[in-house]
């Protein structure tokens, strides 16, 4: 039996209008719905918020600009997906869209979501856009509910040139679990180089993850270790050696809540069966005990 389809939702009506109508016609339709009864206006604001990313994806920049005044007038909120979509565009289009979105009330240091850092993190592929956002006041240390920052994203996978740029704007902040994110780079040699760079900037080498109040509320029940622990878990001996050389404690146990429950990095390394040949260097740095 064929399903009986109901009338299209306001979202789908506006979606089709955005695709096929002129900017003037879309604006008229939007204003008509925003001026409607309270429930209709609420649905229109919500639909338009979610359609901003579609407008940007379709490259309808003239429509985005035309909608900015009614959106401001009727309090249509911007959501992170639209901002993230704007940051993927070529520089000129990206800055055009972002200026409009900032005018509509989006703060340059507002997280894209609970776990996605602000828009600077979505622009790191483009050095020009990164510079522009920094000039607009973007903070490399602006964080999320799990203390992930644009600088965290940069050290995990982007060019060293971009990381240097952000570090110069990061001041003395010690948040973002930067050394942990450095251990996650694809190339272990790059991880080691990045960790040494972060050490020069006095970034924490041996902290248990998610100790700040906001992250702790979300992550306290889960096993949390130091960057050295995660390097050992990933079987990255060169990264582990670099961390121990810089002062990381091989006996610092993982935690749940504020209780040390293990394992320690030393235990993980032993369980991995790192060979006697390799242990010569490890004993020198006290990662494994003599005779294990």
PDB file of C-alpha atoms in Angstrom:
ATOM      1  CA  UNK A   1       0.000   0.000   0.000  1.00  0.00           C
ATOM      2  CA  UNK A   2       1.368   3.402  -0.933  1.00  0.00           C
ATOM      3  CA  UNK A   3       1.997   5.752   1.965  1.00  0.00           C
ATOM      4  CA  UNK A   4      -0.181   8.839   2.130  1.00  0.00           C
ATOM      5  CA  UNK A   5       2.065  11.872   2.018  1.00  0.00           C
ATOM      6  CA  UNK A   6       1.147  14.936   4.018  1.00  0.00           C
ATOM      7  CA  UNK A   7       1.727  18.516   2.952  1.00  0.00           C
ATOM      8  CA  UNK A   8       5.362  19.626   2.759  1.00  0.00           C
ATOM      9  CA  UNK A   9       6.852  21.116   5.895  1.00  0.00           C
ATOM     10  CA  UNK A  10       7.882  24.752   5.984  1.00  0.00           C
ATOM     11  CA  UNK A  11      11.499  23.605   5.883  1.00  0.00           C
ATOM     12  CA  UNK A  12      10.917  21.814   2.566  1.00  0.00           C
ATOM     13  CA  UNK A  13       8.900  24.719   1.163  1.00  0.00           C
ATOM     14  CA  UNK A  14      11.765  27.112   1.908  1.00  0.00           C
ATOM     15  CA  UNK A  15      14.321  24.586   0.679  1.00  0.00           C
ATOM     16  CA  UNK A  16      12.649  24.416  -2.738  1.00  0.00           C
ATOM     17  CA  UNK A  17      12.290  28.183  -2.843  1.00  0.00           C
ATOM     18  CA  UNK A  18      15.996  28.622  -2.140  1.00  0.00           C
ATOM     19  CA  UNK A  19      16.848  26.248  -4.966  1.00  0.00           C
ATOM     20  CA  UNK A  20      14.557  27.592  -7.660  1.00  0.00           C
ATOM     21  CA  UNK A  21      13.271  31.085  -6.830  1.00  0.00           C
ATOM     22  CA  UNK A  22      14.979  34.450  -7.158  1.00  0.00           C
ATOM     23  CA  UNK A  23      16.517  36.016  -4.023  1.00  0.00           C
ATOM     24  CA  UNK A  24      13.693  38.557  -3.944  1.00  0.00           C
ATOM     25  CA  UNK A  25      11.054  35.816  -3.996  1.00  0.00           C
ATOM     26  CA  UNK A  26      12.813  33.852  -1.266  1.00  0.00           C
ATOM     27  CA  UNK A  27      13.071  36.925   0.957  1.00  0.00           C
ATOM     28  CA  UNK A  28       9.371  37.694   0.467  1.00  0.00           C
ATOM     29  CA  UNK A  29       8.417  34.123   1.380  1.00  0.00           C
ATOM     30  CA  UNK A  30      10.681  34.168   4.442  1.00  0.00           C
ATOM     31  CA  UNK A  31       9.341  37.507   5.708  1.00  0.00           C
ATOM     32  CA  UNK A  32       5.750  36.342   5.184  1.00  0.00           C
ATOM     33  CA  UNK A  33       6.371  33.348   7.446  1.00  0.00           C
ATOM     34  CA  UNK A  34       8.404  35.268  10.014  1.00  0.00           C
ATOM     35  CA  UNK A  35       5.515  37.736  10.355  1.00  0.00           C
ATOM     36  CA  UNK A  36       2.966  34.955  10.807  1.00  0.00           C
ATOM     37  CA  UNK A  37       1.407  33.607  14.008  1.00  0.00           C
ATOM     38  CA  UNK A  38       3.819  32.729  16.809  1.00  0.00           C
ATOM     39  CA  UNK A  39       4.072  29.008  16.033  1.00  0.00           C
ATOM     40  CA  UNK A  40       4.538  29.643  12.310  1.00  0.00           C
ATOM     41  CA  UNK A  41       7.199  32.286  12.983  1.00  0.00           C
ATOM     42  CA  UNK A  42       9.008  29.891  15.326  1.00  0.00           C
ATOM     43  CA  UNK A  43       9.063  27.197  12.635  1.00  0.00           C
ATOM     44  CA  UNK A  44      10.293  29.733  10.080  1.00  0.00           C
ATOM     45  CA  UNK A  45      13.186  30.824  12.306  1.00  0.00           C
ATOM     46  CA  UNK A  46      14.182  27.227  12.939  1.00  0.00           C
ATOM     47  CA  UNK A  47      13.925  26.248   9.266  1.00  0.00           C
ATOM     48  CA  UNK A  48      15.951  29.224   8.112  1.00  0.00           C
ATOM     49  CA  UNK A  49      18.654  28.537  10.714  1.00  0.00           C
ATOM     50  CA  UNK A  50      19.118  25.030   9.357  1.00  0.00           C
ATOM     51  CA  UNK A  51      18.948  26.192   5.743  1.00  0.00           C
ATOM     52  CA  UNK A  52      21.799  28.681   6.092  1.00  0.00           C
ATOM     53  CA  UNK A  53      24.349  25.936   5.439  1.00  0.00           C
ATOM     54  CA  UNK A  54      22.413  24.925   2.304  1.00  0.00           C
ATOM     55  CA  UNK A  55      22.422  28.515   1.048  1.00  0.00           C
ATOM     56  CA  UNK A  56      26.189  28.663   1.554  1.00  0.00           C
ATOM     57  CA  UNK A  57      26.785  25.220   0.038  1.00  0.00           C
ATOM     58  CA  UNK A  58      24.824  26.208  -3.074  1.00  0.00           C
ATOM     59  CA  UNK A  59      26.919  29.360  -3.404  1.00  0.00           C
ATOM     60  CA  UNK A  60      23.921  31.691  -3.164  1.00  0.00           C
ATOM     61  CA  UNK A  61      25.849  34.510  -1.543  1.00  0.00           C
ATOM     62  CA  UNK A  62      23.535  37.213  -2.856  1.00  0.00           C
ATOM     63  CA  UNK A  63      20.637  35.440  -1.154  1.00  0.00           C
ATOM     64  CA  UNK A  64      22.600  35.152   2.089  1.00  0.00           C
ATOM     65  CA  UNK A  65      23.226  38.894   2.035  1.00  0.00           C
ATOM     66  CA  UNK A  66      19.589  39.658   1.151  1.00  0.00           C
ATOM     67  CA  UNK A  67      18.342  37.548   4.061  1.00  0.00           C
ATOM     68  CA  UNK A  68      20.621  39.167   6.637  1.00  0.00           C
ATOM     69  CA  UNK A  69      18.324  42.121   7.417  1.00  0.00           C
ATOM     70  CA  UNK A  70      15.134  40.088   8.007  1.00  0.00           C
ATOM     71  CA  UNK A  71      17.134  37.534   9.970  1.00  0.00           C
ATOM     72  CA  UNK A  72      18.440  40.273  12.234  1.00  0.00           C
ATOM     73  CA  UNK A  73      15.022  41.872  12.537  1.00  0.00           C
ATOM     74  CA  UNK A  74      13.247  38.643  13.499  1.00  0.00           C
ATOM     75  CA  UNK A  75      16.018  37.091  15.566  1.00  0.00           C
ATOM     76  CA  UNK A  76      16.878  34.104  13.398  1.00  0.00           C
ATOM     77  CA  UNK A  77      19.841  32.349  15.071  1.00  0.00           C
ATOM     78  CA  UNK A  78      22.958  31.163  13.269  1.00  0.00           C
ATOM     79  CA  UNK A  79      24.067  27.573  13.916  1.00  0.00           C
ATOM     80  CA  UNK A  80      27.524  26.065  13.715  1.00  0.00           C
ATOM     81  CA  UNK A  81      26.970  24.003  10.575  1.00  0.00           C
ATOM     82  CA  UNK A  82      26.572  27.181   8.516  1.00  0.00           C
ATOM     83  CA  UNK A  83      29.749  28.692   9.950  1.00  0.00           C
ATOM     84  CA  UNK A  84      31.688  25.494   9.304  1.00  0.00           C
ATOM     85  CA  UNK A  85      30.385  25.333   5.734  1.00  0.00           C
ATOM     86  CA  UNK A  86      31.465  28.927   5.130  1.00  0.00           C
ATOM     87  CA  UNK A  87      35.006  28.136   6.277  1.00  0.00           C
ATOM     88  CA  UNK A  88      35.372  25.466   3.581  1.00  0.00           C
ATOM     89  CA  UNK A  89      34.883  27.961   0.740  1.00  0.00           C
ATOM     90  CA  UNK A  90      37.658  29.721  -1.197  1.00  0.00           C
ATOM     91  CA  UNK A  91      39.036  32.713   0.678  1.00  0.00           C
ATOM     92  CA  UNK A  92      36.967  35.519  -0.874  1.00  0.00           C
ATOM     93  CA  UNK A  93      33.689  33.638  -0.572  1.00  0.00           C
ATOM     94  CA  UNK A  94      34.547  32.381   2.899  1.00  0.00           C
ATOM     95  CA  UNK A  95      35.263  35.840   4.271  1.00  0.00           C
ATOM     96  CA  UNK A  96      32.117  37.242   2.634  1.00  0.00           C
ATOM     97  CA  UNK A  97      29.921  34.583   4.251  1.00  0.00           C
ATOM     98  CA  UNK A  98      31.656  34.747   7.608  1.00  0.00           C
ATOM     99  CA  UNK A  99      31.267  38.525   7.767  1.00  0.00           C
ATOM    100  CA  UNK A 100      27.526  38.095   7.234  1.00  0.00           C
ATOM    101  CA  UNK A 101      27.306  35.365   9.872  1.00  0.00           C
ATOM    102  CA  UNK A 102      29.285  37.444  12.361  1.00  0.00           C
ATOM    103  CA  UNK A 103      26.944  40.375  11.685  1.00  0.00           C
ATOM    104  CA  UNK A 104      24.038  38.043  12.463  1.00  0.00           C
ATOM    105  CA  UNK A 105      25.460  37.427  15.917  1.00  0.00           C
ATOM    106  CA  UNK A 106      27.829  34.490  15.639  1.00  0.00           C
ATOM    107  CA  UNK A 107      30.915  35.074  17.799  1.00  0.00           C
ATOM    108  CA  UNK A 108      34.236  34.206  16.191  1.00  0.00           C
ATOM    109  CA  UNK A 109      35.227  32.266  19.336  1.00  0.00           C
ATOM    110  CA  UNK A 110      31.950  30.390  19.761  1.00  0.00           C
ATOM    111  CA  UNK A 111      32.326  26.601  19.552  1.00  0.00           C
ATOM    112  CA  UNK A 112      30.770  25.054  16.448  1.00  0.00           C
ATOM    113  CA  UNK A 113      29.247  22.394  18.718  1.00  0.00           C
ATOM    114  CA  UNK A 114      29.855  20.861  22.146  1.00  0.00           C
ATOM    115  CA  UNK A 115      32.818  18.943  20.751  1.00  0.00           C
ATOM    116  CA  UNK A 116      33.878  21.033  17.726  1.00  0.00           C
ATOM    117  CA  UNK A 117      36.129  24.035  18.399  1.00  0.00           C
ATOM    118  CA  UNK A 118      35.384  27.498  16.959  1.00  0.00           C
ATOM    119  CA  UNK A 119      35.550  28.346  13.274  1.00  0.00           C
ATOM    120  CA  UNK A 120      39.330  28.848  13.319  1.00  0.00           C
ATOM    121  CA  UNK A 121      39.625  25.048  13.584  1.00  0.00           C
ATOM    122  CA  UNK A 122      37.690  24.660  10.321  1.00  0.00           C
ATOM    123  CA  UNK A 123      39.900  27.166   8.481  1.00  0.00           C
ATOM    124  CA  UNK A 124      43.338  25.692   9.171  1.00  0.00           C
ATOM    125  CA  UNK A 125      43.582  24.255   5.648  1.00  0.00           C
ATOM    126  CA  UNK A 126      43.820  27.829   4.324  1.00  0.00           C
ATOM    127  CA  UNK A 127      46.655  29.986   5.666  1.00  0.00           C
ATOM    128  CA  UNK A 128      45.071  33.190   4.353  1.00  0.00           C
ATOM    129  CA  UNK A 129      41.759  32.438   6.047  1.00  0.00           C
ATOM    130  CA  UNK A 130      43.577  31.496   9.243  1.00  0.00           C
ATOM    131  CA  UNK A 131      45.391  34.860   9.231  1.00  0.00           C
ATOM    132  CA  UNK A 132      42.123  36.670   8.531  1.00  0.00           C
ATOM    133  CA  UNK A 133      40.313  34.995  11.419  1.00  0.00           C
ATOM    134  CA  UNK A 134      43.183  35.774  13.782  1.00  0.00           C
ATOM    135  CA  UNK A 135      42.898  39.416  12.727  1.00  0.00           C
ATOM    136  CA  UNK A 136      39.159  39.185  13.447  1.00  0.00           C
ATOM    137  CA  UNK A 137      39.953  38.154  17.016  1.00  0.00           C
ATOM    138  CA  UNK A 138      39.926  34.358  16.754  1.00  0.00           C
ATOM    139  CA  UNK A 139      41.558  32.752  19.798  1.00  0.00           C
ATOM    140  CA  UNK A 140      43.562  29.549  19.187  1.00  0.00           C
ATOM    141  CA  UNK A 141      42.764  28.563  22.793  1.00  0.00           C
ATOM    142  CA  UNK A 142      38.966  28.989  22.575  1.00  0.00           C
ATOM    143  CA  UNK A 143      37.574  25.697  23.755  1.00  0.00           C
ATOM    144  CA  UNK A 144      34.678  23.245  23.784  1.00  0.00           C
ATOM    145  CA  UNK A 145      32.995  21.175  26.480  1.00  0.00           C
ATOM    146  CA  UNK A 146      35.866  18.665  26.222  1.00  0.00           C
ATOM    147  CA  UNK A 147      38.703  21.223  26.108  1.00  0.00           C
ATOM    148  CA  UNK A 148      39.452  20.821  22.412  1.00  0.00           C
ATOM    149  CA  UNK A 149      40.724  24.016  20.788  1.00  0.00           C
ATOM    150  CA  UNK A 150      41.692  25.165  17.292  1.00  0.00           C
ATOM    151  CA  UNK A 151      45.302  24.728  18.403  1.00  0.00           C
ATOM    152  CA  UNK A 152      44.480  21.146  19.469  1.00  0.00           C
ATOM    153  CA  UNK A 153      43.252  20.413  15.950  1.00  0.00           C
ATOM    154  CA  UNK A 154      46.287  22.097  14.413  1.00  0.00           C
ATOM    155  CA  UNK A 155      48.859  20.092  16.376  1.00  0.00           C
ATOM    156  CA  UNK A 156      47.029  16.830  15.623  1.00  0.00           C
ATOM    157  CA  UNK A 157      47.303  17.013  11.832  1.00  0.00           C
ATOM    158  CA  UNK A 158      48.140  20.368  10.236  1.00  0.00           C
ATOM    159  CA  UNK A 159      51.363  21.879   8.893  1.00  0.00           C
ATOM    160  CA  UNK A 160      53.970  23.066  11.354  1.00  0.00           C
ATOM    161  CA  UNK A 161      53.803  26.532   9.798  1.00  0.00           C
ATOM    162  CA  UNK A 162      50.150  26.811  10.850  1.00  0.00           C
ATOM    163  CA  UNK A 163      50.978  25.504  14.328  1.00  0.00           C
ATOM    164  CA  UNK A 164      53.760  28.082  14.733  1.00  0.00           C
ATOM    165  CA  UNK A 165      51.346  30.825  13.687  1.00  0.00           C
ATOM    166  CA  UNK A 166      48.739  29.758  16.233  1.00  0.00           C
ATOM    167  CA  UNK A 167      51.303  29.339  18.996  1.00  0.00           C
ATOM    168  CA  UNK A 168      52.396  32.936  18.470  1.00  0.00           C
ATOM    169  CA  UNK A 169      48.782  33.980  19.128  1.00  0.00           C
ATOM    170  CA  UNK A 170      48.142  31.484  21.939  1.00  0.00           C
ATOM    171  CA  UNK A 171      49.967  33.437  24.652  1.00  0.00           C
ATOM    172  CA  UNK A 172      50.543  31.515  27.886  1.00  0.00           C
ATOM    173  CA  UNK A 173      47.441  29.332  27.933  1.00  0.00           C
ATOM    174  CA  UNK A 174      48.044  25.729  28.956  1.00  0.00           C
ATOM    175  CA  UNK A 175      44.706  24.227  27.921  1.00  0.00           C
ATOM    176  CA  UNK A 176      43.734  22.099  24.935  1.00  0.00           C
ATOM    177  CA  UNK A 177      45.578  18.824  25.759  1.00  0.00           C
ATOM    178  CA  UNK A 178      48.086  19.821  23.099  1.00  0.00           C
ATOM    179  CA  UNK A 179      50.728  17.184  23.779  1.00  0.00           C
ATOM    180  CA  UNK A 180      48.086  14.441  23.716  1.00  0.00           C
ATOM    181  CA  UNK A 181      46.865  15.680  20.327  1.00  0.00           C
ATOM    182  CA  UNK A 182      50.463  15.775  19.098  1.00  0.00           C
ATOM    183  CA  UNK A 183      50.760  12.051  19.890  1.00  0.00           C
ATOM    184  CA  UNK A 184      47.846  11.424  17.505  1.00  0.00           C
ATOM    185  CA  UNK A 185      49.611  12.634  14.358  1.00  0.00           C
ATOM    186  CA  UNK A 186      49.847   9.997  11.620  1.00  0.00           C
ATOM    187  CA  UNK A 187      53.659  10.129  11.428  1.00  0.00           C
ATOM    188  CA  UNK A 188      55.385   9.283  14.754  1.00  0.00           C
ATOM    189  CA  UNK A 189      58.426  11.346  13.762  1.00  0.00           C
ATOM    190  CA  UNK A 190      56.177  14.363  13.312  1.00  0.00           C
ATOM    191  CA  UNK A 191      54.639  13.631  16.709  1.00  0.00           C
ATOM    192  CA  UNK A 192      58.074  13.754  18.332  1.00  0.00           C
ATOM    193  CA  UNK A 193      58.966  17.016  16.590  1.00  0.00           C
ATOM    194  CA  UNK A 194      55.630  18.538  17.564  1.00  0.00           C
ATOM    195  CA  UNK A 195      55.978  17.469  21.203  1.00  0.00           C
ATOM    196  CA  UNK A 196      59.427  19.060  21.407  1.00  0.00           C
ATOM    197  CA  UNK A 197      58.049  22.252  19.877  1.00  0.00           C
ATOM    198  CA  UNK A 198      55.218  22.369  22.410  1.00  0.00           C
ATOM    199  CA  UNK A 199      57.706  21.810  25.220  1.00  0.00           C
ATOM    200  CA  UNK A 200      59.610  24.895  24.067  1.00  0.00           C
ATOM    201  CA  UNK A 201      56.359  26.824  24.519  1.00  0.00           C
ATOM    202  CA  UNK A 202      55.993  25.421  28.057  1.00  0.00           C
ATOM    203  CA  UNK A 203      52.908  23.345  27.278  1.00  0.00           C
ATOM    204  CA  UNK A 204      52.073  20.615  29.840  1.00  0.00           C
ATOM    205  CA  UNK A 205      53.770  17.298  29.066  1.00  0.00           C
ATOM    206  CA  UNK A 206      52.338  14.934  31.673  1.00  0.00           C
ATOM    207  CA  UNK A 207      48.810  15.954  32.656  1.00  0.00           C
ATOM    208  CA  UNK A 208      45.893  13.526  32.977  1.00  0.00           C
ATOM    209  CA  UNK A 209      43.314  14.409  30.329  1.00  0.00           C
ATOM    210  CA  UNK A 210      40.032  16.194  31.071  1.00  0.00           C
ATOM    211  CA  UNK A 211      40.857  17.665  34.466  1.00  0.00           C
ATOM    212  CA  UNK A 212      39.230  21.053  33.845  1.00  0.00           C
ATOM    213  CA  UNK A 213      35.762  21.349  35.450  1.00  0.00           C
ATOM    214  CA  UNK A 214      33.724  21.317  32.233  1.00  0.00           C
ATOM    215  CA  UNK A 215      35.505  18.337  30.663  1.00  0.00           C
ATOM    216  CA  UNK A 216      35.606  16.508  33.984  1.00  0.00           C
ATOM    217  CA  UNK A 217      31.813  16.514  34.274  1.00  0.00           C
ATOM    218  CA  UNK A 218      31.590  14.678  30.941  1.00  0.00           C
ATOM    219  CA  UNK A 219      34.664  12.450  31.047  1.00  0.00           C
ATOM    220  CA  UNK A 220      35.305  11.650  34.716  1.00  0.00           C
ATOM    221  CA  UNK A 221      33.656   8.178  34.592  1.00  0.00           C
ATOM    222  CA  UNK A 222      35.934   7.071  31.751  1.00  0.00           C
ATOM    223  CA  UNK A 223      39.535   5.911  31.922  1.00  0.00           C
ATOM    224  CA  UNK A 224      41.812   8.933  31.466  1.00  0.00           C
ATOM    225  CA  UNK A 225      45.579   8.891  31.152  1.00  0.00           C
ATOM    226  CA  UNK A 226      48.558  11.059  30.265  1.00  0.00           C
ATOM    227  CA  UNK A 227      49.958  11.629  26.774  1.00  0.00           C
ATOM    228  CA  UNK A 228      52.642   9.042  27.614  1.00  0.00           C
ATOM    229  CA  UNK A 229      49.952   6.454  28.362  1.00  0.00           C
ATOM    230  CA  UNK A 230      48.274   7.071  25.003  1.00  0.00           C
ATOM    231  CA  UNK A 231      51.614   6.931  23.170  1.00  0.00           C
ATOM    232  CA  UNK A 232      52.271   3.529  24.744  1.00  0.00           C
ATOM    233  CA  UNK A 233      48.765   2.302  23.917  1.00  0.00           C
ATOM    234  CA  UNK A 234      49.410   3.207  20.263  1.00  0.00           C
ATOM    235  CA  UNK A 235      52.732   1.290  20.434  1.00  0.00           C
ATOM    236  CA  UNK A 236      54.730   4.394  19.529  1.00  0.00           C
ATOM    237  CA  UNK A 237      58.053   3.870  21.219  1.00  0.00           C
ATOM    238  CA  UNK A 238      59.807   6.904  19.730  1.00  0.00           C
ATOM    239  CA  UNK A 239      56.996   9.142  20.963  1.00  0.00           C
ATOM    240  CA  UNK A 240      57.073   7.518  24.410  1.00  0.00           C
ATOM    241  CA  UNK A 241      60.843   7.985  24.655  1.00  0.00           C
ATOM    242  CA  UNK A 242      60.561  11.658  23.750  1.00  0.00           C
ATOM    243  CA  UNK A 243      57.917  12.219  26.422  1.00  0.00           C
ATOM    244  CA  UNK A 244      59.935  10.470  29.140  1.00  0.00           C
ATOM    245  CA  UNK A 245      63.028  12.433  28.145  1.00  0.00           C
ATOM    246  CA  UNK A 246      61.017  15.633  28.641  1.00  0.00           C
ATOM    247  CA  UNK A 247      59.855  14.587  32.103  1.00  0.00           C
ATOM    248  CA  UNK A 248      56.765  12.402  31.687  1.00  0.00           C
ATOM    249  CA  UNK A 249      56.255   9.918  34.538  1.00  0.00           C
ATOM    250  CA  UNK A 250      56.068   6.263  33.408  1.00  0.00           C
ATOM    251  CA  UNK A 251      54.340   5.331  36.677  1.00  0.00           C
ATOM    252  CA  UNK A 252      51.530   7.871  36.535  1.00  0.00           C
ATOM    253  CA  UNK A 253      48.385   5.741  36.558  1.00  0.00           C
ATOM    254  CA  UNK A 254      45.185   6.344  34.638  1.00  0.00           C
ATOM    255  CA  UNK A 255      42.236   7.708  36.583  1.00  0.00           C
ATOM    256  CA  UNK A 256      38.486   7.352  36.853  1.00  0.00           C
ATOM    257  CA  UNK A 257      36.999  10.310  38.647  1.00  0.00           C
ATOM    258  CA  UNK A 258      39.886  11.325  40.932  1.00  0.00           C
ATOM    259  CA  UNK A 259      40.970   7.777  41.749  1.00  0.00           C
ATOM    260  CA  UNK A 260      44.107   6.225  40.277  1.00  0.00           C
ATOM    261  CA  UNK A 261      43.064   2.870  38.842  1.00  0.00           C
ATOM    262  CA  UNK A 262      45.798   2.095  36.309  1.00  0.00           C
ATOM    263  CA  UNK A 263      47.287   0.960  34.133  1.00  0.00           C
ATOM    264  CA  UNK A 264      50.478   2.990  34.073  1.00  0.00           C
ATOM    265  CA  UNK A 265      52.468   3.693  30.905  1.00  0.00           C
ATOM    266  CA  UNK A 266      55.145   1.318  32.218  1.00  0.00           C
ATOM    267  CA  UNK A 267      52.590  -1.500  32.487  1.00  0.00           C
ATOM    268  CA  UNK A 268      51.248  -0.856  29.001  1.00  0.00           C
ATOM    269  CA  UNK A 269      54.768  -0.895  27.540  1.00  0.00           C
ATOM    270  CA  UNK A 270      55.555  -4.191  29.260  1.00  0.00           C
ATOM    271  CA  UNK A 271      52.297  -5.765  28.090  1.00  0.00           C
ATOM    272  CA  UNK A 272      53.123  -4.809  24.514  1.00  0.00           C
ATOM    273  CA  UNK A 273      56.230  -6.989  24.735  1.00  0.00           C
ATOM    274  CA  UNK A 274      58.713  -4.364  23.657  1.00  0.00           C
ATOM    275  CA  UNK A 275      61.891  -6.370  22.951  1.00  0.00           C
ATOM    276  CA  UNK A 276      65.130  -6.624  24.908  1.00  0.00           C
ATOM    277  CA  UNK A 277      66.917  -4.797  22.089  1.00  0.00           C
ATOM    278  CA  UNK A 278      64.507  -1.916  22.479  1.00  0.00           C
ATOM    279  CA  UNK A 279      64.638  -1.993  26.275  1.00  0.00           C
ATOM    280  CA  UNK A 280      68.251  -0.821  26.315  1.00  0.00           C
ATOM    281  CA  UNK A 281      67.059   2.661  25.417  1.00  0.00           C
ATOM    282  CA  UNK A 282      63.949   2.341  27.560  1.00  0.00           C
ATOM    283  CA  UNK A 283      65.908   1.406  30.694  1.00  0.00           C
ATOM    284  CA  UNK A 284      68.106   4.447  30.192  1.00  0.00           C
ATOM    285  CA  UNK A 285      65.013   6.628  30.318  1.00  0.00           C
ATOM    286  CA  UNK A 286      63.407   4.540  33.092  1.00  0.00           C
ATOM    287  CA  UNK A 287      60.330   3.611  31.099  1.00  0.00           C
ATOM    288  CA  UNK A 288      60.821  -0.093  31.858  1.00  0.00           C
ATOM    289  CA  UNK A 289      62.589  -1.459  34.923  1.00  0.00           C
ATOM    290  CA  UNK A 290      65.874  -3.300  34.572  1.00  0.00           C
ATOM    291  CA  UNK A 291      65.322  -7.027  34.298  1.00  0.00           C
ATOM    292  CA  UNK A 292      61.741  -6.966  32.982  1.00  0.00           C
TER     293      UNK A 292
END
